[in-house]
Tab-separated table of C-alpha atoms in Angstrom:
chain	number	residue	atom	x	y	z
A	1	UNK	CA	-72.726	24.214	-59.793
A	2	UNK	CA	-75.880	23.219	-57.855
A	3	UNK	CA	-76.392	24.899	-54.756
A	4	UNK	CA	-75.612	22.194	-52.184
A	5	UNK	CA	-72.300	22.048	-53.681
A	6	UNK	CA	-72.065	26.131	-53.883
A	7	UNK	CA	-73.103	26.356	-50.528
A	8	UNK	CA	-70.264	23.343	-49.462
A	9	UNK	CA	-67.636	25.698	-51.240
A	10	UNK	CA	-68.749	28.774	-49.434
A	11	UNK	CA	-68.556	27.182	-46.072
A	12	UNK	CA	-65.236	25.787	-46.853
A	13	UNK	CA	-64.069	29.586	-48.170
A	14	UNK	CA	-65.512	31.275	-44.761
A	15	UNK	CA	-63.850	28.898	-42.519
A	16	UNK	CA	-60.700	28.916	-43.969
A	17	UNK	CA	-61.045	32.911	-44.177
A	18	UNK	CA	-61.775	32.719	-40.373
A	19	UNK	CA	-58.568	30.952	-39.735
A	20	UNK	CA	-56.179	33.138	-41.735
A	21	UNK	CA	-57.829	36.445	-41.159
A	22	UNK	CA	-56.667	37.065	-37.511
A	23	UNK	CA	-53.234	36.396	-38.429
A	24	UNK	CA	-53.384	39.406	-40.973
A	25	UNK	CA	-54.250	41.516	-37.876
A	26	UNK	CA	-51.438	43.945	-36.961
A	27	UNK	CA	-50.104	43.507	-33.456
A	28	UNK	CA	-47.543	45.403	-31.195
A	29	UNK	CA	-44.741	42.857	-32.198
A	30	UNK	CA	-46.263	42.842	-35.943
A	31	UNK	CA	-47.501	46.211	-37.434
A	32	UNK	CA	-46.983	44.735	-41.238
A	33	UNK	CA	-50.643	44.310	-42.828
A	34	UNK	CA	-49.042	41.900	-45.568
A	35	UNK	CA	-46.675	39.646	-45.697
A	36	UNK	CA	-43.480	39.960	-48.134
A	37	UNK	CA	-44.575	38.359	-51.153
A	38	UNK	CA	-41.632	35.269	-50.911
A	39	UNK	CA	-43.573	34.592	-47.121
A	40	UNK	CA	-47.004	34.257	-48.730
A	41	UNK	CA	-45.884	32.109	-51.455
A	42	UNK	CA	-44.301	30.013	-48.802
A	43	UNK	CA	-47.172	29.892	-46.587
A	44	UNK	CA	-49.644	28.833	-49.343
A	45	UNK	CA	-47.539	26.207	-51.160
A	46	UNK	CA	-46.729	24.353	-48.173
A	47	UNK	CA	-47.727	20.416	-48.540
A	48	UNK	CA	-50.033	18.956	-45.963
A	49	UNK	CA	-47.641	16.566	-43.331
A	50	UNK	CA	-48.053	12.730	-43.268
A	51	UNK	CA	-49.630	11.369	-40.333
A	52	UNK	CA	-50.541	14.676	-39.491
A	53	UNK	CA	-53.354	14.148	-37.364
A	54	UNK	CA	-52.872	12.218	-34.374
A	55	UNK	CA	-49.284	11.909	-35.718
A	56	UNK	CA	-47.814	10.507	-32.376
A	57	UNK	CA	-50.281	7.750	-31.966
A	58	UNK	CA	-49.357	6.396	-35.667
A	59	UNK	CA	-46.051	4.679	-36.789
A	60	UNK	CA	-42.671	6.657	-37.396
A	61	UNK	CA	-42.092	8.221	-40.277
A	62	UNK	CA	-38.796	9.529	-41.376
A	63	UNK	CA	-40.302	12.734	-43.095
A	64	UNK	CA	-41.776	13.856	-40.482
A	65	UNK	CA	-39.923	12.871	-37.938
A	66	UNK	CA	-35.985	13.947	-39.321
A	67	UNK	CA	-37.353	16.194	-42.703
A	68	UNK	CA	-40.125	18.416	-41.616
A	69	UNK	CA	-38.803	18.356	-37.814
A	70	UNK	CA	-35.113	18.094	-36.311
A	71	UNK	CA	-35.406	14.356	-34.761
A	72	UNK	CA	-33.340	12.694	-31.892
A	73	UNK	CA	-31.968	9.235	-31.579
A	74	UNK	CA	-35.544	7.853	-30.143
A	75	UNK	CA	-37.559	9.339	-32.779
A	76	UNK	CA	-34.969	7.743	-35.452
A	77	UNK	CA	-35.246	4.530	-33.826
A	78	UNK	CA	-38.909	4.022	-33.908
A	79	UNK	CA	-39.104	4.400	-37.900
A	80	UNK	CA	-36.140	2.010	-38.978
A	81	UNK	CA	-37.058	-0.167	-35.465
A	82	UNK	CA	-33.778	-1.492	-35.843
A	83	UNK	CA	-31.032	-0.219	-33.504
A	84	UNK	CA	-28.329	-0.865	-36.075
A	85	UNK	CA	-29.901	1.065	-39.178
A	86	UNK	CA	-30.741	3.577	-36.665
A	87	UNK	CA	-27.026	4.419	-36.043
A	88	UNK	CA	-25.480	4.207	-39.494
A	89	UNK	CA	-28.382	6.813	-40.660
A	90	UNK	CA	-28.316	8.966	-37.331
A	91	UNK	CA	-24.555	9.249	-38.056
A	92	UNK	CA	-24.899	10.720	-41.506
A	93	UNK	CA	-27.968	12.771	-40.669
A	94	UNK	CA	-26.129	14.607	-37.514
A	95	UNK	CA	-23.310	15.455	-39.741
A	96	UNK	CA	-25.193	16.768	-42.470
A	97	UNK	CA	-27.730	18.421	-40.386
A	98	UNK	CA	-24.771	20.034	-38.616
A	99	UNK	CA	-26.489	19.467	-35.563
A	100	UNK	CA	-24.072	18.894	-32.316
A	101	UNK	CA	-25.892	17.760	-28.562
A	102	UNK	CA	-24.432	19.583	-25.929
A	103	UNK	CA	-26.100	17.646	-23.177
A	104	UNK	CA	-22.840	17.941	-20.826
A	105	UNK	CA	-24.441	21.693	-20.076
A	106	UNK	CA	-26.431	20.052	-17.967
A	107	UNK	CA	-23.392	18.596	-15.584
A	108	UNK	CA	-24.666	14.878	-15.606
A	109	UNK	CA	-21.837	13.706	-14.050
A	110	UNK	CA	-20.994	13.073	-9.939
A	111	UNK	CA	-18.311	12.988	-7.913
A	112	UNK	CA	-15.898	14.610	-10.288
A	113	UNK	CA	-16.183	12.918	-13.250
A	114	UNK	CA	-15.887	14.565	-16.753
A	115	UNK	CA	-18.314	14.676	-19.227
A	116	UNK	CA	-18.182	13.858	-23.232
A	117	UNK	CA	-20.700	14.554	-25.702
A	118	UNK	CA	-21.396	11.880	-28.234
A	119	UNK	CA	-23.827	12.406	-31.560
A	120	UNK	CA	-26.835	10.923	-29.437
A	121	UNK	CA	-25.589	11.015	-25.966
A	122	UNK	CA	-22.917	11.998	-23.474
A	123	UNK	CA	-20.267	9.765	-21.713
A	124	UNK	CA	-18.895	10.035	-18.155
A	125	UNK	CA	-15.096	9.495	-17.450
A	126	UNK	CA	-15.224	8.495	-14.031
A	127	UNK	CA	-12.500	9.122	-11.315
A	128	UNK	CA	-10.903	6.094	-9.497
A	129	UNK	CA	-13.332	4.366	-7.121
A	130	UNK	CA	-16.498	5.754	-8.705
A	131	UNK	CA	-18.723	4.112	-11.505
A	132	UNK	CA	-22.182	4.152	-13.477
A	133	UNK	CA	-23.293	6.113	-16.222
A	134	UNK	CA	-22.742	9.299	-14.390
A	135	UNK	CA	-20.110	8.313	-11.637
A	136	UNK	CA	-22.678	7.769	-9.054
A	137	UNK	CA	-22.065	4.598	-8.110
A	138	UNK	CA	-19.157	4.374	-5.551
A	139	UNK	CA	-17.055	1.129	-6.311
A	140	UNK	CA	-14.882	-1.532	-4.349
A	141	UNK	CA	-11.702	-0.343	-5.413
A	142	UNK	CA	-10.064	-3.640	-3.938
A	143	UNK	CA	-12.341	-5.637	-5.536
A	144	UNK	CA	-10.044	-6.089	-8.941
A	145	UNK	CA	-7.118	-6.888	-6.398
A	146	UNK	CA	-4.754	-4.364	-7.845
A	147	UNK	CA	-1.681	-4.871	-5.064
A	148	UNK	CA	0.470	-7.332	-6.859
A	149	UNK	CA	2.863	-9.804	-5.442
A	150	UNK	CA	1.499	-10.698	-2.623
A	151	UNK	CA	0.285	-6.938	-1.454
A	152	UNK	CA	-3.055	-6.279	0.530
A	153	UNK	CA	-5.413	-3.464	-0.457
A	154	UNK	CA	-7.115	-1.282	1.630
A	155	UNK	CA	-9.834	1.091	0.838
A	156	UNK	CA	-9.854	4.748	1.341
A	157	UNK	CA	-12.395	7.970	1.154
A	158	UNK	CA	-11.502	8.061	-2.502
A	159	UNK	CA	-8.784	5.793	-3.550
A	160	UNK	CA	-7.160	2.284	-2.443
A	161	UNK	CA	-3.768	2.019	-0.753
A	162	UNK	CA	-1.126	-1.436	-1.671
A	163	UNK	CA	0.715	-2.538	1.824
A	164	UNK	CA	3.378	-4.619	0.026
A	165	UNK	CA	5.004	-7.796	1.163
A	166	UNK	CA	8.931	-7.366	2.001
A	167	UNK	CA	10.962	-6.660	-0.911
A	168	UNK	CA	8.372	-5.104	-3.107
A	169	UNK	CA	7.492	-1.166	-3.710
A	170	UNK	CA	5.613	1.124	-5.741
A	171	UNK	CA	1.615	1.827	-5.839
A	172	UNK	CA	0.692	-1.664	-6.893
A	173	UNK	CA	4.001	-3.588	-5.303
A	174	UNK	CA	4.488	-3.881	-8.891
A	175	UNK	CA	8.479	-3.487	-8.358
A	176	UNK	CA	10.772	-6.138	-6.853
A	177	UNK	CA	14.335	-4.734	-5.039
A	178	UNK	CA	17.446	-5.080	-6.583
A	179	UNK	CA	18.363	-8.814	-7.054
A	180	UNK	CA	22.095	-9.146	-7.567
A	181	UNK	CA	22.103	-12.398	-8.159
A	182	UNK	CA	19.624	-12.216	-10.885
A	183	UNK	CA	22.350	-10.346	-12.489
A	184	UNK	CA	25.258	-12.512	-12.157
A	185	UNK	CA	26.816	-11.258	-8.993
A	186	UNK	CA	25.808	-13.710	-6.883
A	187	UNK	CA	26.954	-11.422	-4.066
A	188	UNK	CA	27.459	-13.162	-0.552
A	189	UNK	CA	26.311	-10.323	0.759
A	190	UNK	CA	25.261	-6.704	-0.602
A	191	UNK	CA	25.410	-5.328	-3.796
A	192	UNK	CA	24.965	-2.007	-5.669
A	193	UNK	CA	24.687	-0.544	-9.301
A	194	UNK	CA	28.405	1.945	-10.105
A	195	UNK	CA	29.186	2.391	-13.447
A	196	UNK	CA	26.414	0.383	-15.218
A	197	UNK	CA	27.797	-2.867	-13.608
A	198	UNK	CA	26.492	-4.355	-10.503
A	199	UNK	CA	29.176	-4.585	-7.408
A	200	UNK	CA	29.558	-6.505	-4.502
A	201	UNK	CA	30.404	-5.223	-0.943
A	202	UNK	CA	29.994	-6.481	2.667
A	203	UNK	CA	28.585	-5.731	6.045
A	204	UNK	CA	30.994	-4.450	9.002
A	205	UNK	CA	34.069	-5.919	9.880
A	206	UNK	CA	34.173	-8.153	6.154
A	207	UNK	CA	36.157	-7.312	3.281
A	208	UNK	CA	35.456	-8.745	-0.114
A	209	UNK	CA	37.375	-11.832	-1.587
A	210	UNK	CA	39.789	-12.298	-4.047
A	211	UNK	CA	36.602	-12.875	-7.011
A	212	UNK	CA	35.170	-9.501	-5.464
A	213	UNK	CA	31.678	-11.515	-4.647
A	214	UNK	CA	32.621	-13.670	-1.131
A	215	UNK	CA	32.778	-11.618	1.778
A	216	UNK	CA	35.661	-12.513	4.233
A	217	UNK	CA	36.360	-11.546	8.410
A	218	UNK	CA	38.796	-8.379	8.678
A	219	UNK	CA	38.451	-8.280	11.891
A	220	UNK	CA	38.713	-10.594	15.104
A	221	UNK	CA	34.859	-10.116	15.862
A	222	UNK	CA	33.176	-9.458	12.718
A	223	UNK	CA	29.550	-8.751	12.633
A	224	UNK	CA	27.030	-11.749	12.451
A	225	UNK	CA	29.540	-14.242	13.497
A	226	UNK	CA	29.472	-17.287	16.658
A	227	UNK	CA	32.797	-17.612	18.095
A	228	UNK	CA	31.702	-20.589	20.458
A	229	UNK	CA	31.007	-23.597	18.622
A	230	UNK	CA	27.394	-25.118	19.828
A	231	UNK	CA	27.477	-28.506	21.574
A	232	UNK	CA	23.997	-29.459	19.367
A	233	UNK	CA	23.917	-29.741	15.865
A	234	UNK	CA	20.522	-28.713	13.708
A	235	UNK	CA	18.614	-31.302	14.115
A	236	UNK	CA	18.308	-30.845	17.830
A	237	UNK	CA	18.119	-26.854	17.407
A	238	UNK	CA	14.730	-28.042	15.913
A	239	UNK	CA	13.688	-30.422	18.457
A	240	UNK	CA	14.794	-27.643	21.119
A	241	UNK	CA	12.561	-25.176	19.128
A	242	UNK	CA	9.275	-27.548	19.042
A	243	UNK	CA	9.061	-28.932	22.209
A	244	UNK	CA	9.805	-26.096	24.319
A	245	UNK	CA	13.434	-26.714	25.317
A	246	UNK	CA	14.444	-23.393	24.897
A	247	UNK	CA	17.683	-22.862	27.109
A	248	UNK	CA	20.896	-21.730	25.386
A	249	UNK	CA	24.273	-22.835	25.588
A	250	UNK	CA	26.752	-19.922	26.340
A	251	UNK	CA	27.994	-17.251	23.149
A	252	UNK	CA	24.809	-18.850	21.280
A	253	UNK	CA	23.907	-15.292	20.601
A	254	UNK	CA	26.626	-12.924	21.543
A	255	UNK	CA	25.038	-9.899	20.191
A	256	UNK	CA	22.244	-10.129	22.731
A	257	UNK	CA	21.595	-7.169	25.129
A	258	UNK	CA	20.211	-6.474	28.625
A	259	UNK	CA	19.128	-3.232	29.129
A	260	UNK	CA	18.689	-2.131	33.151
A	261	UNK	CA	17.263	1.014	35.107
A	262	UNK	CA	18.906	0.824	38.283
A	263	UNK	CA	18.213	-2.703	39.080
A	264	UNK	CA	15.517	-3.806	37.214
A	265	UNK	CA	15.298	-5.645	34.098
A	266	UNK	CA	13.180	-3.901	31.266
A	267	UNK	CA	14.216	-4.679	28.181
A	268	UNK	CA	16.599	-6.556	25.472
A	269	UNK	CA	18.742	-5.379	23.056
A	270	UNK	CA	21.255	-5.772	19.882
A	271	UNK	CA	24.668	-5.126	19.842
A	272	UNK	CA	25.624	-3.097	16.159
A	273	UNK	CA	28.997	-1.906	17.044
A	274	UNK	CA	31.324	-0.652	19.948
A	275	UNK	CA	29.351	2.494	20.787
A	276	UNK	CA	25.777	1.595	19.607
A	277	UNK	CA	22.794	-0.634	21.076
A	278	UNK	CA	19.605	-0.881	19.202
A	279	UNK	CA	16.458	-1.208	21.413
A	280	UNK	CA	12.848	-0.813	21.836
A	281	UNK	CA	11.421	2.763	22.101
A	282	UNK	CA	9.278	1.685	25.129
A	283	UNK	CA	11.779	0.876	27.187
A	284	UNK	CA	13.652	3.436	27.081
A	285	UNK	CA	11.258	6.735	26.893
A	286	UNK	CA	11.078	7.397	30.753
A	287	UNK	CA	14.485	5.759	32.099
A	288	UNK	CA	17.078	7.851	33.903
A	289	UNK	CA	19.660	5.879	35.163
A	290	UNK	CA	20.685	3.371	33.124
A	291	UNK	CA	22.720	0.760	31.583
A	292	UNK	CA	23.373	-2.342	29.493
A	293	UNK	CA	24.802	-5.705	30.431
A	294	UNK	CA	26.586	-7.432	27.645
A	295	UNK	CA	27.936	-10.854	27.708
A	296	UNK	CA	24.885	-12.010	29.997
A	297	UNK	CA	23.953	-15.421	30.110
A	298	UNK	CA	22.202	-16.745	33.573
A	299	UNK	CA	21.182	-13.416	35.758
A	300	UNK	CA	21.426	-15.102	38.872
A	301	UNK	CA	24.970	-16.516	38.141
A	302	UNK	CA	28.158	-13.934	38.062
A	303	UNK	CA	30.386	-15.826	35.051
A	304	UNK	CA	32.834	-13.707	34.049
A	305	UNK	CA	31.642	-12.737	30.817
A	306	UNK	CA	29.837	-9.590	31.685
A	307	UNK	CA	29.889	-6.335	31.238
A	308	UNK	CA	27.988	-3.046	32.778
A	309	UNK	CA	28.094	-0.016	30.855
A	310	UNK	CA	26.085	3.098	31.302
A	311	UNK	CA	24.035	4.720	28.386
A	312	UNK	CA	24.960	8.675	27.410
A	313	UNK	CA	22.587	9.232	25.004
A	314	UNK	CA	19.177	7.740	23.876
A	315	UNK	CA	17.557	8.561	20.342
A	316	UNK	CA	14.062	7.686	20.537
A	317	UNK	CA	12.520	7.663	16.789
A	318	UNK	CA	10.773	10.251	16.809
A	319	UNK	CA	7.630	9.159	15.213
A	320	UNK	CA	7.044	6.463	17.714
A	321	UNK	CA	3.625	5.729	19.189
A	322	UNK	CA	2.967	4.426	22.577
A	323	UNK	CA	-0.811	3.232	21.619
A	324	UNK	CA	-0.257	1.680	17.979
A	325	UNK	CA	3.169	0.736	18.730
A	326	UNK	CA	4.537	1.971	15.240
A	327	UNK	CA	8.050	3.383	15.175
A	328	UNK	CA	9.447	1.645	18.848
A	329	UNK	CA	12.980	1.394	17.812
A	330	UNK	CA	15.747	3.626	20.083
A	331	UNK	CA	19.442	3.586	19.483
A	332	UNK	CA	21.402	3.935	22.923
A	333	UNK	CA	25.218	5.507	22.880
A	334	UNK	CA	27.268	4.280	25.223
A	335	UNK	CA	29.502	6.197	27.551
A	336	UNK	CA	32.397	3.677	26.918
A	337	UNK	CA	33.065	1.268	23.781
A	338	UNK	CA	32.268	-2.426	23.974
A	339	UNK	CA	34.875	-4.730	24.224
A	340	UNK	CA	34.399	-7.688	21.757
A	341	UNK	CA	35.201	-11.647	22.407
A	342	UNK	CA	33.299	-15.177	22.258
A	343	UNK	CA	30.662	-14.282	24.271
A	344	UNK	CA	30.102	-10.236	23.207
A	345	UNK	CA	30.296	-9.474	19.231
A	346	UNK	CA	27.584	-7.468	17.264
A	347	UNK	CA	24.872	-8.234	14.743
A	348	UNK	CA	25.256	-7.695	11.434
A	349	UNK	CA	23.134	-4.734	9.840
A	350	UNK	CA	21.601	-5.142	6.695
A	351	UNK	CA	21.112	-2.995	3.621
A	352	UNK	CA	17.311	-2.647	2.803
A	353	UNK	CA	16.982	-4.443	-0.520
A	354	UNK	CA	18.898	-7.340	0.686
A	355	UNK	CA	16.960	-7.144	3.714
A	356	UNK	CA	13.436	-7.714	2.346
A	357	UNK	CA	14.218	-9.517	-0.565
A	358	UNK	CA	16.722	-12.269	0.731
A	359	UNK	CA	16.212	-12.375	4.793
A	360	UNK	CA	12.960	-11.898	5.096
A	361	UNK	CA	11.433	-14.446	2.241
A	362	UNK	CA	13.552	-17.141	4.625
A	363	UNK	CA	11.765	-19.794	5.757
A	364	UNK	CA	13.116	-19.351	9.517
A	365	UNK	CA	14.501	-16.964	12.068
A	366	UNK	CA	16.063	-17.056	15.602
A	367	UNK	CA	15.486	-15.020	18.191
A	368	UNK	CA	16.725	-14.756	21.787
A	369	UNK	CA	16.156	-12.801	25.153
A	370	UNK	CA	14.750	-13.891	28.877
A	371	UNK	CA	11.294	-14.221	30.007
A	372	UNK	CA	9.370	-11.839	31.725
A	373	UNK	CA	6.048	-12.413	33.851
A	374	UNK	CA	4.200	-9.454	35.590
A	375	UNK	CA	7.964	-7.253	35.274
A	376	UNK	CA	9.652	-9.765	36.709
A	377	UNK	CA	12.005	-12.393	35.291
A	378	UNK	CA	10.691	-15.728	35.294
A	379	UNK	CA	13.937	-17.792	33.411
A	380	UNK	CA	16.921	-15.973	34.562
A	381	UNK	CA	18.947	-18.276	31.859
A	382	UNK	CA	18.934	-16.521	28.566
A	383	UNK	CA	16.063	-18.501	26.281
A	384	UNK	CA	16.959	-18.793	22.495
A	385	UNK	CA	14.727	-20.397	19.612
A	386	UNK	CA	16.411	-20.770	16.613
A	387	UNK	CA	13.958	-21.921	14.311
A	388	UNK	CA	11.280	-19.086	14.251
A	389	UNK	CA	8.666	-19.124	11.349
A	390	UNK	CA	8.335	-16.205	9.227
A	391	UNK	CA	4.454	-15.714	9.084
A	392	UNK	CA	2.909	-14.344	6.007
A	393	UNK	CA	1.355	-10.589	6.307
A	394	UNK	CA	-1.979	-11.197	5.381
A	395	UNK	CA	-1.838	-14.355	8.090
A	396	UNK	CA	-1.406	-12.454	11.323
A	397	UNK	CA	-3.499	-9.180	10.273
A	398	UNK	CA	-6.483	-8.109	12.885
A	399	UNK	CA	-5.185	-11.083	15.293
A	400	UNK	CA	-3.583	-8.307	17.700
A	401	UNK	CA	-5.253	-5.044	19.341
A	402	UNK	CA	-3.158	-2.576	17.401
A	403	UNK	CA	-3.163	-2.188	13.780
A	404	UNK	CA	-0.126	-4.309	12.081
A	405	UNK	CA	1.425	-1.316	9.785
A	406	UNK	CA	4.414	-2.428	7.614
A	407	UNK	CA	6.803	-1.508	9.441
A	408	UNK	CA	6.305	-4.477	11.410
A	409	UNK	CA	6.225	-7.867	10.814
A	410	UNK	CA	5.032	-11.305	12.732
A	411	UNK	CA	6.890	-14.336	13.180
A	412	UNK	CA	6.482	-17.144	15.430
A	413	UNK	CA	4.150	-20.609	15.745
A	414	UNK	CA	0.844	-20.605	15.104
A	415	UNK	CA	-0.124	-24.057	15.667
A	416	UNK	CA	2.136	-24.660	19.078
A	417	UNK	CA	1.610	-22.727	22.082
A	418	UNK	CA	4.823	-20.070	21.581
A	419	UNK	CA	7.389	-20.053	23.405
A	420	UNK	CA	8.094	-16.798	22.410
A	421	UNK	CA	5.009	-14.744	23.541
A	422	UNK	CA	6.932	-13.935	26.878
A	423	UNK	CA	9.918	-12.256	25.892
A	424	UNK	CA	10.951	-9.326	27.045
A	425	UNK	CA	10.687	-6.289	24.361
A	426	UNK	CA	13.435	-5.618	22.304
A	427	UNK	CA	14.539	-8.954	21.833
A	428	UNK	CA	16.478	-9.154	18.714
A	429	UNK	CA	14.761	-11.539	15.803
A	430	UNK	CA	18.077	-12.589	13.593
A	431	UNK	CA	18.151	-14.382	10.100
A	432	UNK	CA	21.287	-16.250	8.949
A	433	UNK	CA	22.309	-15.989	5.351
A	434	UNK	CA	25.548	-17.747	3.520
A	435	UNK	CA	26.616	-18.403	7.567
A	436	UNK	CA	26.490	-14.662	8.829
A	437	UNK	CA	23.493	-13.697	10.892
A	438	UNK	CA	21.605	-10.039	10.558
A	439	UNK	CA	19.322	-8.056	12.396
A	440	UNK	CA	15.786	-8.182	10.924
A	441	UNK	CA	13.468	-7.705	13.964
A	442	UNK	CA	12.912	-6.102	17.637
A	443	UNK	CA	10.444	-7.630	19.862
A	444	UNK	CA	6.952	-5.657	21.001
A	445	UNK	CA	7.397	-7.765	23.897
A	446	UNK	CA	4.562	-9.699	25.907
A	447	UNK	CA	2.875	-7.522	27.964
A	448	UNK	CA	0.781	-5.393	25.768
A	449	UNK	CA	-1.034	-8.591	24.769
A	450	UNK	CA	-1.781	-12.545	25.372
A	451	UNK	CA	0.390	-15.534	24.692
A	452	UNK	CA	-2.160	-17.651	22.207
A	453	UNK	CA	-1.142	-14.544	19.795
A	454	UNK	CA	1.259	-14.071	17.540
A	455	UNK	CA	4.510	-12.390	18.196
A	456	UNK	CA	5.237	-9.206	16.180
A	457	UNK	CA	8.250	-7.849	15.568
A	458	UNK	CA	9.600	-4.242	14.194
A	459	UNK	CA	10.887	-4.207	10.823
A	460	UNK	CA	14.398	-3.268	11.269
A	461	UNK	CA	15.203	-2.812	7.546
A	462	UNK	CA	12.488	0.351	7.569
A	463	UNK	CA	14.969	2.056	9.721
A	464	UNK	CA	18.340	1.139	8.329
A	465	UNK	CA	19.021	4.826	7.521
A	466	UNK	CA	17.762	6.138	10.750
A	467	UNK	CA	20.576	3.553	12.425
A	468	UNK	CA	23.410	4.956	10.181
A	469	UNK	CA	22.622	8.524	10.109
A	470	UNK	CA	22.585	8.834	13.886
A	471	UNK	CA	25.431	6.644	14.108
A	472	UNK	CA	27.273	8.596	11.851
A	473	UNK	CA	26.913	11.827	13.572
A	474	UNK	CA	28.991	10.366	16.325
A	475	UNK	CA	32.309	11.926	16.681
A	476	UNK	CA	32.728	12.850	20.700
A	477	UNK	CA	31.363	11.397	23.376
A	478	UNK	CA	28.812	13.124	26.255
C-alpha cells in the first residue's frame, strides 16, 4: 500500500473513532460501557439512507418518507404527486402501520361542534347555524328558506324560527290542518276524527242534517245567520266597498256590539252567546261603570231595537301587552241574558283548523262598526264593509309601528284610501262560509297608527280554547 493511501485510510478511521467513542463514554443516564451485541450489530449493519444529504430539498422518496420514517399524508403526496394515488397508498399504509390520528385532542371545532378523526385529518359536525372547516362561520339560517307553505323565517341567536301562514304548523310549517273535504266528508262546518273516521259537527244553534254532513238551524236565531234580507245584491256591495259608501242596513250585522263606559263610546265587540261578548282588552282594561248596547244602528236615534245590559265581569287575557298589542282580547260576561231577535243575534265561533284553513284562506271578509276621530264618534250610523281583502303576512309585516306576530293578521285595501282605518277598536271582522258567518278577527283600532297603514286584527282562532274555557266555567251570575 502506498503511503498516501495508508494515510488516507488512517485519517478516515480516526475520524470515525472520534465520532463513535464519545457515545461509549458512561453517563449518569447510562453506565454501560458496551452495547449489547444485537444493538451493536444493528448499529454497524444499518445501510445508508437515500437522499441523506439535504433530503428536504430533494424529490420525495417513498423509502425515506414512509419506511425509514413515519410519514403523514403530505409527505406521501410528495412521492406520488397525485391525489388519488396518494389516498390509495395512504389508506393501506395507515392500516398496515397501525397508525391512528387523534387531531381532535386539540379541540379544533368551534361553537359546540363535534370532532371526528379520519385517516389523515378530522371533520367537524357543526351545530345548526354554523359552518366551515372548524364551525367558525355563523350561517344565515334563513338563507336556505326552511319555512314551507308560505311561512316566514326569522333568525335568532343559535337557530331560526318559522312563523306559519294560517292553517299550517310545525317547526318548518310543514304540517297542514285537518281537512275534512280531503277525506270525502265535505262537512258544511266542522269535522273531527272519531273511531277511525271523520265525523261532521256544527256550530252553536245548528244540528246535523240527515246526510250527516249538512248543518241546519236548530233554534230561531242560530249564530251567523241574517234574519233581515238586504236591500242590495252582491254587485252593489262590491261597489259600496270600493267607492266608500259604507253606511249599512239595520240588521246587516246583528252581532255588532257597542261598548260604553258611562256615556262614552269606547269600543266595539261581537255577541258570542246570550251571556258573553268578545271585545278588545285595551277597551275595558280601565273601565269601571260599563255597559254594552245591542241592536244599535244610529247612535243619534232611538230605533226601538236597542238593548242596554250591564257588564258583570271582565276577563282580560293574562298576556295582553299595551306596548306590542299582543293578546288584545277580552270576554265580557253580562248581568242579564241577551234577547235575540232580527236585529240582535250571535256570531259563530269557529273551530281552530276550520278558521285557519278555510275561513282565513278566503279572499274576503266583512267588517262593521263606528268611526272615531280624536276620541269622538265621527259617523253616528253604523258602517259596514262587506268585501275586505285578506292580506298575506309578508305584505303587511313592517308597515306598522309594532311587531306583527302570528296571533295577528291584516285585512284591508292596499291601493285605496282605506275606509276601515278609523273604525273603533274591537270591531269584528267576519267571514262567510256556505252562507254562515264566522268571527275571524277583532280590530286593533285606529288610534295607534295612521290611516295610510293596513288595518291589523287580533286572530280570534288562536284564542278559541281560552274563550271556551271561560264560558264553560260560567254557572252562576255575579
